[in-house]
Structure formats: C-alpha cells, structure tokens
Short mmCIF file of C-alpha atoms in Angstrom, two decimals:
data_model
loop_
_atom_site.label_atom_id
_atom_site.label_comp_id
_atom_site.label_asym_id
_atom_site.label_seq_id
_atom_site.Cartn_x
_atom_site.Cartn_y
_atom_site.Cartn_z
CA UNK E 1067 -77.19 90.15 35.94
CA UNK E 1068 -76.51 86.68 33.73
CA UNK E 1069 -75.76 87.08 29.85
CA UNK E 1070 -76.89 84.28 27.72
CA UNK E 1071 -75.53 83.80 24.32
CA UNK E 1072 -77.45 82.05 21.69
CA UNK E 1073 -75.70 80.11 18.24
CA UNK E 1074 -77.29 77.92 15.67
CA UNK E 1075 -75.59 74.84 14.94
CA UNK E 1076 -76.48 74.42 11.36
CA UNK E 1077 -76.04 70.91 10.74
CA UNK E 1078 -78.33 69.78 13.53
CA UNK E 1079 -80.98 72.36 12.82
CA UNK E 1080 -81.07 71.03 9.15
CA UNK E 1081 -80.63 67.31 9.93
CA UNK E 1082 -82.66 67.51 13.47
CA UNK E 1083 -81.05 65.87 16.20
CA UNK E 1084 -81.43 61.89 16.65
CA UNK E 1085 -83.43 60.78 19.88
CA UNK E 1086 -80.49 59.15 21.73
CA UNK E 1087 -81.33 58.79 25.47
CA UNK E 1088 -83.11 61.91 27.10
CA UNK E 1089 -80.64 62.06 29.63
CA UNK E 1090 -77.63 61.53 27.57
CA UNK E 1091 -74.98 64.27 27.41
CA UNK E 1092 -73.84 64.89 23.65
CA UNK E 1093 -72.00 68.56 24.27
CA UNK E 1094 -68.83 69.43 25.48
CA UNK E 1095 -66.67 72.76 25.22
CA UNK E 1096 -62.89 73.58 25.71
CA UNK E 1097 -61.83 76.92 26.52
CA UNK E 1098 -58.47 78.29 26.19
CA UNK E 1099 -57.99 81.95 27.27
CA UNK E 1100 -61.06 83.71 25.56
CA UNK E 1101 -61.61 80.94 22.92
CA UNK E 1102 -64.27 78.39 23.05
CA UNK E 1103 -64.95 75.44 21.01
CA UNK E 1104 -67.99 73.57 21.62
CA UNK E 1105 -68.37 69.90 20.49
CA UNK E 1106 -71.40 68.53 19.58
CA UNK E 1107 -73.07 64.99 18.83
CA UNK E 1108 -76.15 63.84 16.56
CA UNK E 1109 -76.57 60.13 15.18
CA UNK E 1110 -73.18 59.09 14.31
CA UNK E 1111 -71.51 62.51 13.84
CA UNK E 1112 -69.53 64.73 15.78
CA UNK E 1113 -69.13 68.44 14.93
CA UNK E 1114 -66.81 70.95 16.26
CA UNK E 1115 -68.27 74.64 16.61
CA UNK E 1116 -66.09 77.79 17.12
CA UNK E 1117 -67.91 80.28 18.96
CA UNK E 1118 -67.37 83.85 18.47
CA UNK E 1119 -68.82 84.91 22.04
CA UNK E 1120 -67.47 87.79 23.78
CA UNK E 1121 -65.39 87.15 26.95
CA UNK E 1122 -67.67 86.18 29.77
CA UNK E 1123 -68.08 89.16 32.60
CA UNK E 1124 -68.25 88.40 36.45
CA UNK E 1125 -71.95 89.02 37.46
CA UNK E 1126 -74.48 88.10 40.13
CA UNK E 1127 -77.56 86.36 38.84
CA UNK E 1128 -80.00 89.13 39.82
CA UNK E 1129 -78.34 92.38 40.38
CA UNK E 1130 -80.60 94.80 38.86
CA UNK E 1131 -83.36 92.64 37.92
CA UNK E 1132 -86.44 90.49 39.03
CA UNK E 1133 -85.63 86.98 39.84
CA UNK E 1134 -88.55 86.14 37.45
CA UNK E 1135 -87.20 87.92 34.69
CA UNK E 1136 -85.44 86.18 31.84
CA UNK E 1137 -82.50 87.56 30.28
CA UNK E 1138 -82.61 88.12 26.56
CA UNK E 1139 -79.97 85.93 24.56
CA UNK E 1140 -77.62 87.70 22.44
CA UNK E 1141 -77.29 85.89 18.84
CA UNK E 1142 -73.48 85.14 18.46
CA UNK E 1143 -71.74 83.96 14.93
CA UNK E 1144 -70.72 80.32 14.81
CA UNK E 1145 -68.62 78.03 12.57
CA UNK E 1146 -69.65 74.55 12.41
CA UNK E 1147 -67.31 71.61 10.92
CA UNK E 1148 -67.75 67.87 11.28
CA UNK E 1149 -65.11 66.15 12.84
CA UNK E 1150 -65.57 62.92 12.42
CA UNK E 1151 -68.17 59.96 12.73
CA UNK E 1152 -68.76 56.85 15.02
CA UNK E 1153 -70.15 53.44 14.25
CA UNK E 1154 -73.35 53.57 16.32
CA UNK E 1155 -75.48 56.45 17.68
CA UNK E 1156 -73.37 58.57 20.33
CA UNK E 1157 -74.76 58.98 23.47
CA UNK E 1158 -72.00 60.99 25.23
CA UNK E 1159 -69.26 63.20 24.76
CA UNK E 1160 -66.88 64.35 27.27
CA UNK E 1161 -63.95 67.04 27.20
CA UNK E 1162 -61.05 66.44 29.73
CA UNK E 1163 -57.58 67.99 30.42
CA UNK E 1164 -55.18 68.09 33.04
CA UNK E 1165 -56.40 70.71 35.81
CA UNK E 1166 -52.76 71.00 36.52
CA UNK E 1167 -52.04 72.45 32.89
CA UNK E 1168 -55.36 74.22 31.82
CA UNK E 1169 -54.06 75.52 28.69
CA UNK E 1170 -53.18 72.00 27.44
CA UNK E 1171 -55.04 70.69 24.36
CA UNK E 1172 -56.77 68.22 26.15
CA UNK E 1173 -58.97 65.25 25.20
CA UNK E 1174 -62.58 64.64 23.74
CA UNK E 1175 -64.21 61.34 24.55
CA UNK E 1176 -67.45 60.35 22.86
CA UNK E 1177 -69.19 56.71 23.57
CA UNK E 1178 -71.70 55.33 21.28
CA UNK E 1179 -74.75 52.79 21.97
CA UNK E 1180 -72.53 50.01 21.85
CA UNK E 1181 -70.19 51.08 24.38
CA UNK E 1182 -67.43 51.78 22.07
CA UNK E 1183 -65.26 54.72 23.11
CA UNK E 1184 -63.29 57.41 20.93
CA UNK E 1185 -60.51 58.95 22.58
CA UNK E 1186 -59.06 62.50 20.64
CA UNK E 1187 -56.30 64.07 21.26
CA UNK E 1188 -57.19 67.67 20.28
CA UNK E 1189 -54.45 70.41 19.11
CA UNK E 1190 -54.63 73.85 20.67
CA UNK E 1191 -56.84 75.05 17.64
CA UNK E 1192 -59.42 72.27 18.43
CA UNK E 1193 -58.62 70.01 15.67
CA UNK E 1194 -57.83 66.24 16.10
CA UNK E 1195 -54.13 65.08 16.50
CA UNK E 1196 -54.62 61.67 17.15
CA UNK E 1197 -57.47 58.95 17.60
CA UNK E 1198 -57.41 56.10 19.87
CA UNK E 1199 -60.45 53.54 20.11
CA UNK E 1200 -61.27 51.60 23.34
CA UNK E 1201 -63.58 48.91 23.95
CA UNK E 1202 -65.36 46.86 26.98
CA UNK E 1203 -63.92 43.34 27.30
CA UNK E 1204 -67.07 42.12 26.82
CA UNK E 1205 -69.16 44.21 23.94
CA UNK E 1206 -72.81 42.36 23.77
CA UNK E 1207 -75.78 43.85 22.03
CA UNK E 1208 -76.82 47.64 21.52
CA UNK E 1209 -76.68 48.84 25.12
CA UNK E 1210 -78.70 52.26 24.77
CA UNK E 1211 -77.42 54.94 26.65
CA UNK E 1212 -73.80 55.07 27.52
CA UNK E 1213 -71.95 57.55 29.65
CA UNK E 1214 -67.92 58.60 30.37
CA UNK E 1215 -66.62 60.02 33.67
CA UNK E 1216 -62.96 61.02 33.56
CA UNK E 1217 -60.47 61.53 36.23
CA UNK E 1218 -60.29 65.22 36.94
CA UNK E 1219 -56.46 64.89 37.55
CA UNK E 1220 -55.39 62.24 35.22
CA UNK E 1221 -57.67 62.56 32.10
CA UNK E 1222 -56.61 59.22 30.39
CA UNK E 1223 -58.24 57.71 33.25
CA UNK E 1224 -61.84 56.89 32.69
CA UNK E 1225 -64.80 55.03 33.73
CA UNK E 1226 -67.79 54.01 30.94
CA UNK E 1227 -70.99 53.31 32.18
CA UNK E 1228 -73.63 50.86 30.22
CA UNK E 1229 -77.30 51.25 30.63
CA UNK E 1230 -78.93 48.14 29.51
CA UNK E 1231 -75.91 46.00 30.12
CA UNK E 1232 -75.67 46.92 34.12
CA UNK E 1233 -71.93 47.43 33.94
CA UNK E 1234 -69.17 49.77 34.67
CA UNK E 1235 -65.87 49.36 33.19
CA UNK E 1236 -62.64 51.37 34.18
CA UNK E 1237 -59.97 52.34 31.45
CA UNK E 1238 -56.14 53.79 31.88
CA UNK E 1239 -56.02 54.76 28.26
CA UNK E 1240 -57.37 52.27 25.78
CA UNK E 1241 -56.63 49.37 28.11
CA UNK E 1242 -59.82 48.09 30.38
CA UNK E 1243 -58.74 47.48 33.85
CA UNK E 1244 -61.68 46.41 35.60
CA UNK E 1245 -65.35 45.90 34.96
CA UNK E 1246 -67.95 45.34 37.56
CA UNK E 1247 -72.00 45.04 37.53
CA UNK E 1248 -74.88 47.40 38.83
CA UNK E 1249 -77.83 46.31 40.99
CA UNK E 1250 -79.83 48.52 38.65
CA UNK E 1251 -79.25 49.95 35.44
CA UNK E 1252 -76.99 53.07 35.50
CA UNK E 1253 -78.09 56.64 34.71
CA UNK E 1254 -75.38 58.54 35.49
CA UNK E 1255 -71.30 58.52 36.45
CA UNK E 1256 -68.80 60.94 37.67
CA UNK E 1257 -65.16 60.21 38.65
CA UNK E 1258 -63.91 61.56 42.09
CA UNK E 1259 -60.47 61.90 41.14
CA UNK E 1260 -60.11 65.51 42.95
CA UNK E 1261 -61.43 64.00 46.21
CA UNK E 1262 -59.72 60.51 46.06
CA UNK E 1263 -58.46 58.85 42.86
CA UNK E 1264 -60.16 55.11 43.25
CA UNK E 1265 -63.94 56.51 44.00
CA UNK E 1266 -66.34 56.74 41.36
CA UNK E 1267 -70.07 57.78 42.05
CA UNK E 1268 -72.99 56.02 39.99
CA UNK E 1269 -76.58 56.73 39.76
CA UNK E 1270 -78.62 53.51 39.98
CA UNK E 1271 -82.03 53.98 39.08
CA UNK E 1272 -83.35 55.84 42.34
CA UNK E 1273 -80.07 55.13 44.15
CA UNK E 1274 -76.57 56.89 44.59
CA UNK E 1275 -73.79 54.78 44.79
CA UNK E 1276 -69.92 55.07 45.88
CA UNK E 1277 -67.55 52.52 44.19
CA UNK E 1278 -63.84 51.95 45.25
CA UNK E 1279 -61.83 50.13 42.67
CA UNK E 1280 -59.41 48.80 45.82
CA UNK E 1281 -62.21 47.06 47.13
CA UNK E 1282 -62.90 43.46 45.99
CA UNK E 1283 -66.29 42.91 48.32
CA UNK E 1284 -69.48 43.64 47.05
CA UNK E 1285 -67.85 44.21 43.75
CA UNK E 1286 -66.65 47.41 45.21
CA UNK E 1287 -69.58 49.13 46.06
CA UNK E 1288 -68.66 51.03 49.28
CA UNK E 1289 -71.75 53.14 49.97
CA UNK E 1290 -75.13 52.94 48.65
CA UNK E 1291 -77.94 55.59 49.51
CA UNK E 1292 -81.51 55.68 48.45
CA UNK E 1293 -83.06 58.94 48.78
CA UNK E 1294 -86.49 57.78 47.56
CA UNK E 1295 -88.57 55.86 44.85
CA UNK E 1296 -88.05 58.32 42.39
CA UNK E 1297 -85.64 57.76 39.54
CA UNK E 1298 -82.42 59.77 39.30
CA UNK E 1299 -81.09 61.33 36.09
CA UNK E 1300 -78.53 64.14 36.57
CA UNK E 1301 -74.95 63.93 38.75
CA UNK E 1302 -71.99 66.35 38.73
CA UNK E 1303 -69.17 66.96 40.89
CA UNK E 1304 -67.55 70.05 42.41
CA UNK E 1305 -64.95 72.11 40.25
CA UNK E 1306 -61.48 70.25 40.91
CA UNK E 1307 -59.80 73.46 41.75
CA UNK E 1308 -62.36 74.65 44.52
CA UNK E 1309 -61.45 73.34 47.81
CA UNK E 1310 -64.75 73.60 49.40
CA UNK E 1311 -66.18 71.64 46.46
CA UNK E 1312 -63.83 68.67 45.88
CA UNK E 1313 -65.71 66.41 48.07
CA UNK E 1314 -69.16 67.27 46.75
CA UNK E 1315 -71.50 65.55 44.38
CA UNK E 1316 -74.80 66.84 43.36
CA UNK E 1317 -77.63 64.76 42.13
CA UNK E 1318 -81.24 65.16 40.87
CA UNK E 1319 -84.38 63.33 38.97
CA UNK E 1320 -87.82 62.63 38.86
CA UNK E 1321 -88.45 64.34 42.56
CA UNK E 1322 -87.20 67.58 40.88
CA UNK E 1323 -84.65 68.09 43.56
CA UNK E 1324 -81.14 69.09 43.75
CA UNK E 1325 -79.37 67.10 46.68
CA UNK E 1326 -75.83 68.23 47.26
CA UNK E 1327 -74.12 65.22 48.85
CA UNK E 1328 -70.47 65.41 50.84
CA UNK E 1329 -68.42 62.28 50.14
CA UNK E 1330 -66.05 62.87 52.79
CA UNK E 1331 -68.85 63.25 55.63
CA UNK E 1332 -71.22 60.74 54.02
CA UNK E 1333 -73.93 63.20 54.39
CA UNK E 1334 -76.29 65.75 52.46
CA UNK E 1335 -74.86 69.26 52.66
CA UNK E 1336 -78.05 70.70 51.27
CA UNK E 1337 -81.50 70.05 49.26
CA UNK E 1338 -83.06 72.49 46.93
CA UNK E 1339 -86.89 71.10 46.58
CA UNK E 1340 -89.23 72.51 43.52
CA UNK E 1341 -86.15 73.48 41.72
CA UNK E 1342 -87.97 72.82 37.98
CA UNK E 1343 -91.39 72.20 36.69
CA UNK E 1344 -90.26 68.76 35.62
CA UNK E 1345 -87.49 66.22 36.00
CA UNK E 1346 -84.07 66.97 36.45
CA UNK E 1347 -81.53 65.71 33.45
CA UNK E 1348 -78.66 68.01 33.78
CA UNK E 1349 -76.60 69.56 36.71
CA UNK E 1350 -73.48 71.46 36.80
CA UNK E 1351 -71.68 73.27 39.57
CA UNK E 1352 -70.65 77.02 38.40
CA UNK E 1353 -67.09 77.30 37.79
CA UNK E 1354 -67.03 81.04 38.91
CA UNK E 1355 -69.16 80.81 41.88
CA UNK E 1356 -68.99 77.49 43.95
CA UNK E 1357 -72.21 78.35 45.66
CA UNK E 1358 -74.21 78.28 42.20
CA UNK E 1359 -75.50 75.40 40.31
CA UNK E 1360 -77.40 74.91 36.96
CA UNK E 1361 -80.01 72.56 36.84
CA UNK E 1362 -81.97 71.72 33.24
CA UNK E 1363 -85.33 69.80 33.17
CA UNK E 1364 -87.07 67.60 31.10
CA UNK E 1365 -89.08 70.52 29.63
CA UNK E 1366 -86.29 72.30 27.95
CA UNK E 1367 -85.94 74.55 31.01
CA UNK E 1368 -82.74 75.62 32.73
CA UNK E 1369 -82.46 77.65 35.96
CA UNK E 1370 -79.26 78.60 38.07
CA UNK E 1371 -79.40 79.12 41.86
CA UNK E 1372 -77.87 79.33 45.25
CA UNK E 1373 -77.80 75.98 46.23
CA UNK E 1374 -76.96 76.32 50.05
CA UNK E 1375 -80.40 78.47 50.63
CA UNK E 1376 -82.62 76.42 48.23
CA UNK E 1377 -81.89 78.28 45.02
CA UNK E 1378 -82.20 81.87 46.42
CA UNK E 1379 -80.63 84.35 43.95
CA UNK E 1380 -82.02 82.89 40.38
CA UNK E 1381 -82.93 83.66 37.11
CA UNK E 1382 -85.62 81.30 35.96
CA UNK E 1383 -87.86 80.78 32.77
CA UNK E 1384 -85.41 80.37 30.28
CA UNK E 1385 -86.82 77.73 27.90
CA UNK E 1386 -85.48 76.50 24.60
CA UNK E 1387 -87.63 75.47 21.45
CA UNK E 1388 -86.65 71.95 21.36
CA UNK E 1389 -85.30 69.13 23.52
CA UNK E 1390 -81.69 69.37 24.81
CA UNK E 1391 -78.80 67.35 23.79
CA UNK E 1392 -76.63 68.29 26.41
CA UNK E 1393 -75.31 70.91 29.28
CA UNK E 1394 -72.22 71.97 30.07
CA UNK E 1395 -70.00 74.65 31.56
CA UNK E 1396 -67.61 77.13 29.92
CA UNK E 1397 -65.13 77.85 32.66
#
C-alpha cells in the first residue's frame, strides 16, 4: 500500500506561492540515510525544509487497497529556514550529487527568469557551504521559464534551457562552454549522462529532440521526434543506478499520455494513454521500482502506475488544494 506524508511549508502558506511557469519545477529533495531536506522556491526566495518523516517502507501500490482508493496522508512536522534569495523570480530548483558517492553533500542549483544560475555546495546538514553564480554568455531580457539539467555522473556539468530565448547553454561549473538555439521554445530538459555523457534531451513544444555536443551539423541536433500536435511539458530520465532504465526517457503533456522512449534503440518502449484527466506537467521514474512512474497533472492530481502495462497497479485520485510548485523523488 502506498504511504503518503504531508507537511506544510509555513512561509509559502502565509505569503502564497508566486506564479512562475505552470510547468516550472521549484522543489528538490536531498536524502542522506533516513534524513531528508526539502528545498522549495517561491518568488525570489529559496527555503530549506527539514522533514521529520519516518523512514519509507517498501510496499506495492495496491496490496490490499482498491486501485481507486486514495491513501490518507499522514501529517508530519517540519522546520523551515530561508536559505537565500535570487535577483529575479526562480523558475527551477535542482539537486545533484555524484551517483558514485550518494552520501556526498551535493549541489543545489536554481535558475531565475533571466537565466542566472546559482550553484550552492551543501554541507552534510543541508546548509550552504559555498555559492557560485553562472550566467549565459548573452543575458538578454527576462526569458520567463528556465530549467536546469545536470549530468548524473558529473554533477558540476549542467545545461540551462531558456524558454523565450529559444536557447540551451552547456556549462562546466560556472563556465559556459557551448550554446545553441532550438527551433521551438523549450519546455523541458534532461541530461542523459548515465547513458552517454554528450547527450541532452529537450522538449520543444510538441517535439522531443536529442542533442549531441560533439556534433556541429544542425547545431548538434541528432534526433527529432514529433509524436503529435499537442505540446509537451514533462520529461524525465531513468534512475542512473538502474541498468534497465539508463537509456529511457519518459515524456508527456497536453495529450495526457506518458510515452517511454528508448534512446539506445531510438524507438518507443511503452505508451500509457489517459493517465490523467488534464495535461501532464511533471514526471518521475520511481527510484524503488523501475516499472513505476509518477505523473502529476495541471489540475493538481498525481498518479503512479506501471508504465509497461499502461498504468496497471496504480493509486489515483490524490489531488491537492492548490497548484503544484513541483515534483521530485526521494530515493
């Protein structure tokens, strides 16, 4: 049976969350042993939340419960601190740590509406050790939605997507090493470092594109897939420690379908239609069960199901009172 925990982030409850982009992901989680630190952003502020949740227990999604039944959430206490503030509204938070050293403190990335990136090196207790700032070579005007994707095997290497600017910038630490422009405005980005260190997958409106930073032709775009006319908002990669997932990408959007794409075979591995009632805006593979994937919708609903069999063995109907600020996996 699925177990749900709920905790209020008081500063966000009191001040209300800023609008940002409806598919911007503004939460990240860092776990060491049984401890979890949640990071959340609203407006220009980044908050650190120490969760007092009990250790997760292994379970299936529907052992003795109806597949239509919603698990009752368990309220857990939390302690919230203001971590720091950015210069413009934050659109993306991303936590990265070396997969080979899972207990390492790791890095917390944030990108604001102008594409400025703040890289925070974290201590073991979740506080900030050092802060480094990185900027694209051409800042331009306020670009709206921005997103960050890091190499899971080399967390100091990352890519920045800027929506209105139609641009992707690759960084090595604080240094920008290459930029290229997309045909459509990007709405999602992931790094495929666990499969190949030079590949990045990008959502461009209704297209999935694969980019290779070694290739100069077509600005580096090696593959372009157009599944349909509907826009795509959500994309994720498999867990780097799972060999069966290392070449998989899952994406979805207005068509309400989750498509799992195998980069190695350059073909679809599965297609789960009608997973949600409204547009899919977040996707995450389960770190515990490689066959399960979490999908969150525009109407603040989240489901989890077996993507290999079109969502069988799932719980559904969990809907929160307010719009999402993001979705992440606590592994």
